[in-house]
mmCIF file of N, CA and C in Angstrom:
data_model
loop_
_atom_site.group_PDB
_atom_site.id
_atom_site.type_symbol
_atom_site.label_atom_id
_atom_site.label_comp_id
_atom_site.label_asym_id
_atom_site.label_seq_id
_atom_site.Cartn_x
_atom_site.Cartn_y
_atom_site.Cartn_z
ATOM 1 N N UNK D 1 23.964 -2.453 1.571
ATOM 2 C CA UNK D 1 23.306 -2.025 0.196
ATOM 3 C C UNK D 1 23.238 -1.009 -0.234
ATOM 4 N N UNK D 2 22.273 0.125 0.476
ATOM 5 C CA UNK D 2 22.265 1.169 -0.407
ATOM 6 C C UNK D 2 22.742 2.400 0.740
ATOM 7 N N UNK D 3 23.691 3.047 0.347
ATOM 8 C CA UNK D 3 23.815 4.008 1.071
ATOM 9 C C UNK D 3 22.751 5.809 1.303
ATOM 10 N N UNK D 4 23.175 6.707 1.907
ATOM 11 C CA UNK D 4 22.554 7.581 2.250
ATOM 12 C C UNK D 4 21.519 8.315 0.790
ATOM 13 N N UNK D 5 22.910 8.404 -0.111
ATOM 14 C CA UNK D 5 21.724 9.104 -1.705
ATOM 15 C C UNK D 5 20.869 8.629 -2.428
ATOM 16 N N UNK D 6 21.016 7.061 -2.292
ATOM 17 C CA UNK D 6 20.260 6.053 -2.806
ATOM 18 C C UNK D 6 18.611 5.827 -2.289
ATOM 19 N N UNK D 7 18.963 6.105 -0.326
ATOM 20 C CA UNK D 7 17.926 6.126 0.091
ATOM 21 C C UNK D 7 16.677 7.325 0.274
ATOM 22 N N UNK D 8 17.241 8.477 0.312
ATOM 23 C CA UNK D 8 16.892 9.711 -0.279
ATOM 24 C C UNK D 8 16.099 9.741 -1.802
ATOM 25 N N UNK D 9 16.522 9.200 -2.746
ATOM 26 C CA UNK D 9 16.204 9.281 -4.119
ATOM 27 C C UNK D 9 15.451 8.088 -3.526
ATOM 28 N N UNK D 10 15.353 6.816 -3.239
ATOM 29 C CA UNK D 10 14.202 6.385 -3.050
ATOM 30 C C UNK D 10 12.738 6.697 -2.299
ATOM 31 N N UNK D 11 13.183 7.363 -1.489
ATOM 32 C CA UNK D 11 12.386 7.911 -0.754
ATOM 33 C C UNK D 11 11.130 9.282 -1.315
ATOM 34 N N UNK D 12 11.882 9.897 -2.456
ATOM 35 C CA UNK D 12 11.108 10.821 -3.079
ATOM 36 C C UNK D 12 10.830 9.804 -4.450
ATOM 37 N N UNK D 13 10.837 8.949 -4.643
ATOM 38 C CA UNK D 13 10.287 8.018 -5.812
ATOM 39 C C UNK D 13 8.970 7.520 -5.232
ATOM 40 N N UNK D 14 9.258 6.707 -3.838
ATOM 41 C CA UNK D 14 8.411 6.149 -2.967
ATOM 42 C C UNK D 14 7.164 6.661 -3.552
ATOM 43 N N UNK D 15 7.058 8.322 -2.733
ATOM 44 C CA UNK D 15 6.249 9.000 -2.532
ATOM 45 C C UNK D 15 5.518 10.044 -3.633
ATOM 46 N N UNK D 16 5.930 9.821 -4.600
ATOM 47 C CA UNK D 16 5.816 10.926 -5.865
ATOM 48 C C UNK D 16 3.841 10.504 -6.265
ATOM 49 N N UNK D 17 3.413 9.855 -5.693
ATOM 50 C CA UNK D 17 2.113 9.440 -5.472
ATOM 51 C C UNK D 17 1.577 9.364 -4.135
ATOM 52 N N UNK D 18 2.151 9.971 -3.035
ATOM 53 C CA UNK D 18 1.816 9.610 -1.860
ATOM 54 C C UNK D 18 0.828 10.570 -1.239
ATOM 55 N N UNK D 19 0.591 10.954 0.101
ATOM 56 C CA UNK D 19 -0.847 11.470 0.175
ATOM 57 C C UNK D 19 -1.037 13.082 0.121
ATOM 58 N N UNK D 20 0.057 13.240 -0.616
ATOM 59 C CA UNK D 20 0.017 15.058 -0.754
ATOM 60 C C UNK D 20 -1.648 15.318 -1.476
ATOM 61 N N UNK D 21 -2.470 14.847 -1.786
ATOM 62 C CA UNK D 21 -3.818 15.076 -2.348
ATOM 63 C C UNK D 21 -5.023 13.574 -2.022
ATOM 64 N N UNK D 22 -6.174 14.546 -1.765
ATOM 65 C CA UNK D 22 -7.234 13.617 -1.104
ATOM 66 C C UNK D 22 -7.244 12.251 -1.928
ATOM 67 N N UNK D 23 -7.161 12.982 -3.117
ATOM 68 C CA UNK D 23 -7.443 11.656 -4.519
ATOM 69 C C UNK D 23 -6.885 10.127 -4.029
ATOM 70 N N UNK D 24 -5.406 10.767 -3.585
ATOM 71 C CA UNK D 24 -4.317 9.745 -4.391
ATOM 72 C C UNK D 24 -4.611 8.791 -2.152
ATOM 73 N N UNK D 25 -5.371 9.299 -1.644
ATOM 74 C CA UNK D 25 -5.592 8.645 -0.698
ATOM 75 C C UNK D 25 -6.521 8.110 -0.534
ATOM 76 N N UNK D 26 -8.169 8.424 -0.650
ATOM 77 C CA UNK D 26 -9.513 7.841 -1.562
ATOM 78 C C UNK D 26 -8.995 6.702 -2.392
ATOM 79 N N UNK D 27 -8.001 6.633 -3.615
ATOM 80 C CA UNK D 27 -8.241 5.630 -4.279
ATOM 81 C C UNK D 27 -7.517 4.554 -4.230
ATOM 82 N N UNK D 28 -6.966 4.485 -2.565
ATOM 83 C CA UNK D 28 -6.109 3.178 -2.076
ATOM 84 C C UNK D 28 -7.677 2.406 -1.284
ATOM 85 N N UNK D 29 -8.384 3.089 -0.924
ATOM 86 C CA UNK D 29 -9.706 2.462 -0.010
ATOM 87 C C UNK D 29 -10.160 1.344 -0.440
ATOM 88 N N UNK D 30 -10.548 0.857 -1.711
ATOM 89 C CA UNK D 30 -11.052 -0.078 -2.263
ATOM 90 C C UNK D 30 -10.481 -1.400 -1.676
ATOM 91 N N UNK D 31 -8.920 -1.363 -2.042
ATOM 92 C CA UNK D 31 -8.116 -2.209 -1.467
ATOM 93 C C UNK D 31 -8.222 -2.677 -0.180
ATOM 94 N N UNK D 32 -7.737 -1.257 0.470
ATOM 95 C CA UNK D 32 -7.719 -1.309 2.085
ATOM 96 C C UNK D 32 -9.033 -1.984 2.647
ATOM 97 N N UNK D 33 -10.223 -1.312 1.873
ATOM 98 C CA UNK D 33 -11.066 -2.296 2.572
ATOM 99 C C UNK D 33 -11.638 -3.372 2.202
ATOM 100 N N UNK D 34 -10.685 -4.530 1.184
ATOM 101 C CA UNK D 34 -11.033 -5.542 0.827
ATOM 102 C C UNK D 34 -10.057 -6.508 1.763
ATOM 103 N N UNK D 35 -9.040 -5.689 1.772
ATOM 104 C CA UNK D 35 -7.707 -6.321 2.727
ATOM 105 C C UNK D 35 -8.338 -6.796 4.367
ATOM 106 N N UNK D 36 -8.965 -5.109 4.589
ATOM 107 C CA UNK D 36 -9.236 -5.407 5.960
ATOM 108 C C UNK D 36 -10.740 -6.762 6.072
ATOM 109 N N UNK D 37 -11.502 -6.815 5.058
ATOM 110 C CA UNK D 37 -12.354 -7.131 5.242
ATOM 111 C C UNK D 37 -12.300 -8.984 5.414
ATOM 112 N N UNK D 38 -11.045 -9.339 4.570
ATOM 113 C CA UNK D 38 -10.624 -10.878 4.508
ATOM 114 C C UNK D 38 -10.072 -11.282 5.731
ATOM 115 N N UNK D 39 -9.494 -10.096 5.988
ATOM 116 C CA UNK D 39 -8.634 -10.884 7.540
ATOM 117 C C UNK D 39 -9.582 -10.776 8.885
ATOM 118 N N UNK D 40 -10.317 -9.793 8.525
ATOM 119 C CA UNK D 40 -11.783 -9.899 9.683
ATOM 120 C C UNK D 40 -12.407 -11.589 9.889
ATOM 121 N N UNK D 41 -12.537 -11.783 7.966
ATOM 122 C CA UNK D 41 -13.437 -13.136 8.277
ATOM 123 C C UNK D 41 -12.569 -14.195 8.410
ATOM 124 N N UNK D 42 -10.798 -14.122 8.288
ATOM 125 C CA UNK D 42 -10.431 -15.011 8.707
ATOM 126 C C UNK D 42 -10.289 -15.157 10.273
ATOM 127 N N UNK D 43 -9.871 -13.882 10.843
ATOM 128 C CA UNK D 43 -9.954 -14.000 12.327
ATOM 129 C C UNK D 43 -11.302 -14.620 13.256
ATOM 130 N N UNK D 44 -12.381 -14.212 12.414
ATOM 131 C CA UNK D 44 -13.599 -14.949 12.898
ATOM 132 C C UNK D 44 -14.274 -16.106 12.732
ATOM 133 N N UNK D 45 -13.416 -16.291 11.490
ATOM 134 C CA UNK D 45 -13.523 -18.093 11.491
ATOM 135 C C UNK D 45 -14.423 -18.151 9.723
ATOM 136 N N UNK D 46 -15.076 -17.018 9.363
ATOM 137 C CA UNK D 46 -15.787 -17.210 8.414
ATOM 138 C C UNK D 46 -14.763 -17.897 7.044
ATOM 139 N N UNK D 47 -13.757 -17.869 6.708
ATOM 140 C CA UNK D 47 -12.818 -17.799 5.871
ATOM 141 C C UNK D 47 -12.113 -18.763 6.678
ATOM 142 N N UNK D 48 -12.557 -19.912 5.585
ATOM 143 C CA UNK D 48 -10.918 -21.060 5.967
ATOM 144 C C UNK D 48 -9.754 -21.135 5.369
ATOM 145 N N UNK D 49 -10.102 -20.487 3.837
ATOM 146 C CA UNK D 49 -8.860 -19.881 3.339
ATOM 147 C C UNK D 49 -7.977 -18.996 4.021
ATOM 148 N N UNK D 50 -7.283 -18.655 4.105
ATOM 149 C CA UNK D 50 -6.707 -17.845 5.200
ATOM 150 C C UNK D 50 -4.934 -17.261 4.009
ATOM 151 N N UNK D 51 -5.388 -17.714 2.479
ATOM 152 C CA UNK D 51 -4.628 -17.381 1.820
ATOM 153 C C UNK D 51 -4.876 -15.588 0.954
ATOM 154 N N UNK D 52 -4.766 -14.796 1.159
ATOM 155 C CA UNK D 52 -4.992 -13.375 0.974
ATOM 156 C C UNK D 52 -4.022 -12.686 0.040
ATOM 157 N N UNK D 53 -4.306 -13.110 -1.180
ATOM 158 C CA UNK D 53 -3.436 -12.283 -2.460
ATOM 159 C C UNK D 53 -4.333 -11.390 -3.287
ATOM 160 N N UNK D 54 -3.369 -10.261 -3.456
ATOM 161 C CA UNK D 54 -3.939 -8.831 -4.013
ATOM 162 C C UNK D 54 -2.732 -8.427 -5.379
ATOM 163 N N UNK D 55 -3.276 -8.399 -6.164
ATOM 164 C CA UNK D 55 -2.045 -7.832 -7.038
ATOM 165 C C UNK D 55 -3.020 -6.349 -7.794
ATOM 166 N N UNK D 56 -1.566 -5.716 -7.771
ATOM 167 C CA UNK D 56 -1.976 -4.707 -8.165
ATOM 168 C C UNK D 56 -0.748 -3.667 -9.181
ATOM 169 N N UNK D 57 -1.018 -2.270 -9.747
ATOM 170 C CA UNK D 57 0.010 -1.932 -10.579
ATOM 171 C C UNK D 57 1.157 -1.104 -9.646
ATOM 172 N N UNK D 58 2.199 -0.244 -10.143
ATOM 173 C CA UNK D 58 2.251 0.898 -9.251
ATOM 174 C C UNK D 58 2.075 1.878 -8.470
ATOM 175 N N UNK D 59 0.806 1.981 -9.945
ATOM 176 C CA UNK D 59 0.149 3.373 -9.756
ATOM 177 C C UNK D 59 -0.704 3.102 -8.311
ATOM 178 N N UNK D 60 -1.018 1.988 -8.011
ATOM 179 C CA UNK D 60 -1.606 1.570 -6.899
ATOM 180 C C UNK D 60 -0.961 1.009 -5.433
ATOM 181 N N UNK D 61 0.205 0.628 -5.792
ATOM 182 C CA UNK D 61 0.525 0.092 -4.661
ATOM 183 C C UNK D 61 1.624 1.539 -3.391
ATOM 184 N N UNK D 62 2.385 1.880 -4.550
ATOM 185 C CA UNK D 62 3.055 3.308 -3.899
ATOM 186 C C UNK D 62 1.904 3.973 -2.789
ATOM 187 N N UNK D 63 0.817 4.112 -3.636
ATOM 188 C CA UNK D 63 0.164 5.644 -2.858
ATOM 189 C C UNK D 63 -0.984 4.314 -1.433
ATOM 190 N N UNK D 64 -0.757 3.288 -1.886
ATOM 191 C CA UNK D 64 -1.287 2.151 -0.396
ATOM 192 C C UNK D 64 0.060 2.374 0.461
ATOM 193 N N UNK D 65 1.140 2.190 -0.420
ATOM 194 C CA UNK D 65 2.077 2.334 1.401
ATOM 195 C C UNK D 65 2.044 3.366 1.937
ATOM 196 N N UNK D 66 1.799 4.747 1.077
ATOM 197 C CA UNK D 66 2.171 5.883 1.733
ATOM 198 C C UNK D 66 0.919 6.195 2.428
ATOM 199 N N UNK D 67 -0.246 5.304 2.285
ATOM 200 C CA UNK D 67 -1.368 5.671 3.255
ATOM 201 C C UNK D 67 -1.302 4.752 5.053
ATOM 202 N N UNK D 68 -0.452 3.388 4.492
ATOM 203 C CA UNK D 68 0.421 2.848 5.580
ATOM 204 C C UNK D 68 1.160 3.082 6.415
ATOM 205 N N UNK D 69 1.884 4.517 5.498
ATOM 206 C CA UNK D 69 2.617 5.147 6.393
ATOM 207 C C UNK D 69 4.095 4.455 6.535
ATOM 208 N N UNK D 70 4.259 3.798 5.674
ATOM 209 C CA UNK D 70 5.661 3.352 5.244
ATOM 210 C C UNK D 70 6.229 3.443 3.497
#
């Protein structure tokens, strides 16, 4: 579906808010901590609802993906 040029453009756009600055990484930490806390609670049996939904704007999602290395 995508050619090499498309992927190069996507890579540039995806990391426009990437981990180049500490604040970019740090602003994703509350979301990351929340997701991890919920997954741990599910794994340890403290939470019976295994559905975890998080909603965010692009300005949060793209740096979060960059922190995860995706």
